Short mmCIF file of C-alpha atoms in Angstrom, two decimals:
data_model
loop_
_atom_site.label_atom_id
_atom_site.label_comp_id
_atom_site.label_asym_id
_atom_site.label_seq_id
_atom_site.Cartn_x
_atom_site.Cartn_y
_atom_site.Cartn_z
CA MET G 1 -0.14 -0.05 0.23
CA SER G 2 2.61 2.54 -0.96
CA ARG G 3 1.59 6.22 -1.21
CA SER G 4 3.64 9.02 -2.40
CA PRO G 5 3.75 12.02 -0.12
CA ASN G 6 1.97 14.20 -2.80
CA ALA G 7 -1.04 11.91 -2.96
CA LYS G 8 -3.96 13.64 -2.80
CA GLU G 9 -6.61 11.05 -2.00
CA ASP G 10 -7.89 10.02 1.20
CA PRO G 11 -5.78 7.46 2.64
CA VAL G 12 -7.85 4.64 4.07
CA GLU G 13 -6.21 2.16 6.52
CA CYS G 14 -2.62 1.42 7.88
CA PRO G 15 -1.64 -1.84 5.59
CA LEU G 16 0.10 -3.25 9.04
CA CYS G 17 -2.43 -3.12 11.81
CA MET G 18 -5.76 -2.56 9.12
CA GLU G 19 -7.22 0.25 11.08
CA PRO G 20 -8.43 3.28 9.46
CA LEU G 21 -5.75 6.08 9.64
CA GLU G 22 -5.96 8.79 12.47
CA ILE G 23 -6.44 12.60 10.65
CA ASP G 24 -2.87 13.42 12.23
CA ASP G 25 -1.65 10.23 9.78
CA ILE G 26 -2.50 11.92 6.60
CA ASN G 27 0.39 13.54 5.80
CA PHE G 28 2.83 10.79 7.64
CA PHE G 29 5.34 8.91 5.60
CA PRO G 30 8.03 7.64 7.86
CA CYS G 31 10.21 6.03 5.12
CA THR G 32 11.59 8.29 1.73
CA CYS G 33 9.99 5.46 -0.25
CA GLY G 34 6.28 6.87 0.12
CA TYR G 35 5.21 3.99 2.30
CA GLN G 36 2.82 4.92 4.66
CA ILE G 37 1.76 3.34 7.86
CA CYS G 38 0.10 4.95 10.84
CA GLN G 39 2.15 6.35 13.92
CA PHE G 40 1.26 3.96 16.36
CA CYS G 41 2.78 0.97 14.16
CA TRP G 42 5.88 3.24 13.02
CA HIS G 43 6.60 3.80 17.04
CA ARG G 44 6.50 -0.18 17.43
CA ILE G 45 8.63 -1.15 14.61
CA ARG G 46 11.07 1.52 15.65
CA THR G 47 11.28 0.51 19.37
CA ALA G 48 10.37 -3.58 19.46
CA GLU G 49 11.11 -4.87 16.25
CA ASN G 50 13.67 -4.60 13.68
CA GLY G 51 13.00 -0.81 13.07
CA LEU G 52 13.22 -1.80 9.31
CA CYS G 53 10.70 -0.12 6.68
CA PRO G 54 8.08 -3.15 5.61
CA ALA G 55 8.25 -2.08 2.01
CA CYS G 56 12.07 -1.11 0.89
CA ARG G 57 14.12 -2.40 4.22
CA LYS G 58 15.75 0.63 4.99
CA PRO G 59 16.38 1.59 8.64
CA TYR G 60 13.78 4.17 9.76
CA SER G 61 15.28 6.85 11.15
CA GLU G 62 14.38 9.23 14.33
CA ASP G 63 12.29 11.57 12.34
CA PRO G 64 9.65 10.74 9.95
CA ALA G 65 11.02 11.08 6.14
CA VAL G 66 7.56 13.41 5.67
CA TYR G 67 5.42 14.47 8.20
CA LYS G 68 3.86 18.22 8.12
CA PRO G 69 0.85 18.21 10.65
CA LEU G 70 -2.44 19.52 9.04
CA SER G 71 -3.51 23.09 9.71
CA GLN G 72 -7.04 23.76 11.32
CA GLU G 73 -8.36 24.98 7.82
CA GLU G 74 -7.32 21.70 6.64
CA LEU G 75 -8.44 19.85 9.50
CA GLN G 76 -12.06 21.51 9.25
CA ARG G 77 -12.08 20.67 5.46
CA ILE G 78 -11.65 17.05 6.13
CA LYS G 79 -14.11 17.46 8.60
CA ASN G 80 -16.92 18.75 6.58
CA ASP G 81 -16.04 16.41 3.84
CA LYS G 82 -16.30 13.34 5.85
CA LYS G 83 -20.08 14.35 7.06
CA GLN G 84 -20.62 15.71 3.15
CA LYS G 85 -19.59 11.90 1.79
CA GLN G 86 -21.73 10.37 5.14
CA ASN G 87 -24.71 12.23 4.32
CA GLU G 88 -24.61 11.11 0.66
CA ARG G 89 -24.10 7.76 1.56
CA LYS G 90 -27.19 8.06 3.98
CA GLN G 91 -29.08 9.70 1.24
CA LYS G 92 -28.42 6.91 -1.25
CA ILE G 93 -29.27 4.06 0.86
CA SER G 94 -32.65 6.17 1.38
CA GLU G 95 -33.16 6.42 -1.95
CA ASN G 96 -32.64 2.89 -2.68
CA ARG G 97 -35.09 1.77 0.45
CA LYS G 98 -38.05 3.89 -0.77
CA HIS G 99 -39.51 0.84 -2.91
CA LEU G 100 -40.04 -0.81 0.15
CA ALA G 101 -41.98 1.47 1.92
CA THR G 102 -45.09 -0.19 -0.33
CA VAL G 103 -43.61 -3.64 0.47
CA ARG G 104 -45.19 -6.05 3.05
CA VAL G 105 -43.23 -9.17 4.52
CA VAL G 106 -45.12 -12.28 5.50
CA GLN G 107 -44.39 -13.25 9.11
CA LYS G 108 -43.93 -17.10 9.13
CA ASN G 109 -44.87 -16.87 13.29
CA LEU G 110 -47.61 -14.82 12.85
CA VAL G 111 -51.17 -15.59 12.19
CA PHE G 112 -53.87 -12.68 11.30
CA VAL G 113 -57.46 -13.69 12.07
CA VAL G 114 -60.34 -11.77 11.27
CA GLY G 115 -64.38 -12.01 12.24
CA LEU G 116 -63.82 -12.19 16.38
CA SER G 117 -66.80 -11.26 18.04
CA GLN G 118 -66.52 -8.98 20.82
CA ARG G 119 -66.56 -11.50 23.29
CA LEU G 120 -63.22 -13.21 21.75
CA ALA G 121 -61.37 -9.16 21.24
CA ASP G 122 -59.68 -9.80 24.19
CA PRO G 123 -55.71 -11.42 24.31
CA GLU G 124 -56.17 -13.29 27.38
CA VAL G 125 -59.36 -15.14 25.79
CA LEU G 126 -57.55 -15.85 22.61
CA LYS G 127 -54.38 -17.34 24.49
CA ARG G 128 -56.70 -20.01 26.52
CA PRO G 129 -55.93 -23.61 25.49
CA GLU G 130 -59.19 -24.21 23.89
CA TYR G 131 -58.73 -21.38 21.46
CA PHE G 132 -55.15 -20.10 19.79
CA GLY G 133 -53.49 -21.53 22.99
CA LYS G 134 -54.18 -25.09 21.50
CA TYR G 135 -52.05 -24.67 18.89
CA GLY G 136 -48.67 -23.71 20.77
CA LYS G 137 -47.14 -21.68 22.56
CA ILE G 138 -48.04 -17.83 22.03
CA HIS G 139 -45.62 -15.10 22.56
CA LYS G 140 -47.92 -11.87 21.98
CA VAL G 141 -51.72 -11.02 21.21
CA VAL G 142 -52.76 -7.62 19.68
CA ILE G 143 -56.56 -6.71 18.86
CA ASN G 144 -57.20 -4.63 16.46
CA ASN G 145 -60.28 -3.10 16.84
CA SER G 146 -60.36 -0.26 14.47
CA THR G 147 -60.73 -2.72 12.08
CA SER G 148 -64.36 -3.70 13.09
CA CYS G 149 -67.13 -3.71 10.53
CA ALA G 150 -70.91 -3.83 11.07
CA GLY G 151 -71.81 -5.95 7.83
CA SER G 152 -74.67 -9.23 8.05
CA GLN G 153 -72.76 -10.90 10.85
CA GLY G 154 -72.67 -8.03 13.34
CA PRO G 155 -69.38 -5.98 14.71
CA ARG G 156 -66.26 -8.06 14.16
CA ALA G 157 -62.72 -7.31 15.52
CA SER G 158 -59.25 -8.69 14.17
CA ALA G 159 -56.59 -9.93 15.99
CA TYR G 160 -52.87 -10.55 15.40
CA VAL G 161 -51.42 -13.98 17.15
CA THR G 162 -47.60 -14.33 17.50
CA TYR G 163 -46.10 -17.88 17.89
CA ILE G 164 -43.09 -18.86 19.42
CA ARG G 165 -42.77 -21.20 16.31
CA SER G 166 -43.59 -20.80 12.78
CA GLU G 167 -44.87 -24.49 12.76
CA ASP G 168 -47.52 -23.81 15.48
CA ALA G 169 -48.65 -20.66 13.50
CA LEU G 170 -49.17 -22.78 10.29
CA ARG G 171 -51.06 -25.25 11.98
CA ALA G 172 -53.52 -22.33 13.68
CA MET G 173 -54.02 -20.87 10.83
CA GLN G 174 -55.00 -24.28 9.30
CA TYR G 175 -57.11 -25.10 12.22
CA VAL G 176 -58.92 -21.30 12.25
CA ASN G 177 -59.17 -20.68 8.97
CA ASN G 178 -63.24 -20.87 7.95
CA VAL G 179 -64.63 -21.83 11.40
CA VAL G 180 -67.82 -20.15 13.16
CA VAL G 181 -67.33 -19.01 16.41
CA ASP G 182 -70.63 -16.81 18.15
CA GLY G 183 -72.26 -17.08 14.74
CA LYS G 184 -69.33 -15.38 13.04
CA THR G 185 -66.89 -16.95 10.24
CA LEU G 186 -63.09 -16.52 10.62
CA LYS G 187 -60.86 -16.24 8.38
CA ALA G 188 -57.06 -16.61 9.13
CA SER G 189 -54.15 -16.27 7.22
CA LEU G 190 -49.97 -15.35 8.00
CA GLY G 191 -49.89 -12.18 9.24
CA THR G 192 -47.13 -9.20 7.27
CA THR G 193 -45.90 -6.58 8.57
CA LYS G 194 -44.01 -3.54 6.88
CA TYR G 195 -40.37 -1.83 7.40
CA CYS G 196 -40.21 0.85 10.07
CA SER G 197 -39.75 4.39 8.41
CA TYR G 198 -36.65 5.08 10.28
CA PHE G 199 -34.88 2.16 8.62
CA LEU G 200 -36.46 3.45 5.28
CA LYS G 201 -34.69 6.66 6.21
CA ASN G 202 -31.52 4.73 7.48
CA MET G 203 -31.91 6.47 11.07
CA GLN G 204 -31.87 4.92 14.20
CA CYS G 205 -35.04 3.78 15.32
CA THR G 206 -36.34 5.41 18.71
CA LYS G 207 -38.96 2.84 19.53
CA PRO G 208 -37.91 0.19 21.92
CA ASP G 209 -40.97 -2.17 21.42
CA CYS G 210 -41.14 -1.09 17.67
CA MET G 211 -43.04 -4.02 15.85
CA TYR G 212 -41.71 -3.10 12.38
CA LEU G 213 -39.01 -4.06 10.44
CA HIS G 214 -35.36 -2.93 10.47
CA GLY G 215 -33.72 -5.13 8.18
CA LEU G 216 -34.20 -6.59 4.66
CA GLY G 217 -36.64 -9.31 4.88
CA ASP G 218 -36.72 -12.52 2.81
CA GLU G 219 -37.42 -11.87 -0.82
CA ALA G 220 -39.51 -14.60 -1.44
CA ALA G 221 -41.92 -13.49 1.41
CA SER G 222 -42.11 -10.23 0.36
CA PHE G 223 -45.01 -8.52 -1.46
CA THR G 224 -46.27 -5.43 -2.50
CA LYS G 225 -50.37 -4.52 -1.68
CA GLU G 226 -50.83 -5.19 -5.25
CA GLU G 227 -49.72 -8.68 -4.95
CA ILE G 228 -51.61 -9.05 -1.68
CA GLN G 229 -54.82 -8.19 -3.16
CA ALA G 230 -54.05 -10.37 -6.14
CA GLY G 231 -53.50 -13.29 -3.68
CA LYS G 232 -49.49 -14.01 -4.06
CA HIS G 233 -49.27 -14.17 -0.51
CA GLN G 234 -51.42 -16.82 -0.52
CA GLU G 235 -49.69 -18.67 -2.97
CA TYR G 236 -46.51 -18.28 -0.91
CA GLU G 237 -48.55 -19.71 2.20
CA TRP G 238 -49.33 -22.78 0.47
CA LYS G 239 -45.65 -23.48 -0.29
CA LEU G 240 -44.57 -23.12 3.12
CA LEU G 241 -47.56 -25.47 4.08
CA GLN G 242 -46.40 -28.17 1.43
CA GLU G 243 -42.90 -28.28 2.81
CA LEU G 244 -44.09 -28.47 6.16
CA TYR G 245 -46.15 -31.74 5.19
CA LYS G 246 -43.23 -32.77 3.45
CA LEU G 247 -40.71 -32.40 6.70
CA ASN G 248 -43.50 -33.53 8.90
CA PRO G 249 -46.68 -34.83 7.32
CA ASN G 250 -48.20 -35.20 11.24
CA PHE G 251 -47.73 -31.62 11.85
CA LEU G 252 -51.16 -31.19 11.89
CA GLN G 253 -51.48 -32.99 15.10
CA LEU G 254 -51.97 -30.88 18.22
CA PRO G 255 -49.29 -30.38 20.85
CA THR G 256 -49.36 -32.84 23.68
CA GLY G 257 -50.46 -30.81 26.69
CA SER G 258 -52.84 -28.33 24.47
CA VAL G 259 -56.12 -30.16 25.87
CA ASP G 260 -58.17 -27.67 27.99
CA LYS G 261 -59.14 -29.34 31.29
CA ASN G 262 -62.43 -27.37 31.18
CA LYS G 263 -63.44 -28.55 27.56
CA ASN G 264 -66.73 -29.60 28.47
CA LYS G 265 -67.81 -26.04 29.45
CA VAL G 266 -66.50 -24.41 25.93
CA THR G 267 -68.05 -23.99 22.92
CA PRO G 268 -65.97 -25.88 20.20
CA TRP G 269 -64.67 -24.75 17.01
CA GLN G 270 -66.91 -24.94 14.20
CA ARG G 271 -65.63 -25.14 10.43
CA CYS G 272 -67.72 -23.33 7.89
CA ASP G 273 -69.12 -25.59 5.05
CA THR G 274 -68.98 -22.81 2.72
#
């Protein structure tokens, strides 16, 4: 990594310790051959090693061949250039992520269910063994009443049920879809999530419990809103089910210990014929 003392380009890193060159090392060339290293490595070679230039093998003198400390104006210019480059890099990343604003990523361990009656629109109720708790260990349940609608079946709510294992989510989706509870037909599918607005802007998210994505999701599980409306995500769900069937043909069997002790007091799921 030999450079001329008159080189204009910004130094990258010391070729010996591989650490980025400090500002004070920019005009530091300890040997007349022009091989540039940081001052720390130069001092180590002179005091603890053979004292020879790693490039041309000339002995290092007590004083560097070329060392011109930067002026305050030069230091400020370098700092400004560095800041500008960082801003340009962030801007470029943000531009490259703009298209992700309309993308939704299917979460393998998340079940989205719509058509819940007000009686079931409670996280603790849905966690019970007679409901979603029977299919596997649940991490979190979030109720969404804002999407409630009044139709032929009356007001309905939706919920996001996050399982610890993706296999349990697929099992729940299969069991719950098209069942009737409280006179309402439930529809279940794998849930999707979007990218965090901070991630899209290449910024640090300020929400410690943010549920949105802060990294690139699986491309195969990513769909635009238009693709979701066209049912493309359902093709992905079907593919996951087929893959799981191949690995475990009995995966639809309920986990051991999922039977409710009070099952005689519970209205069972009833699958809709339609």
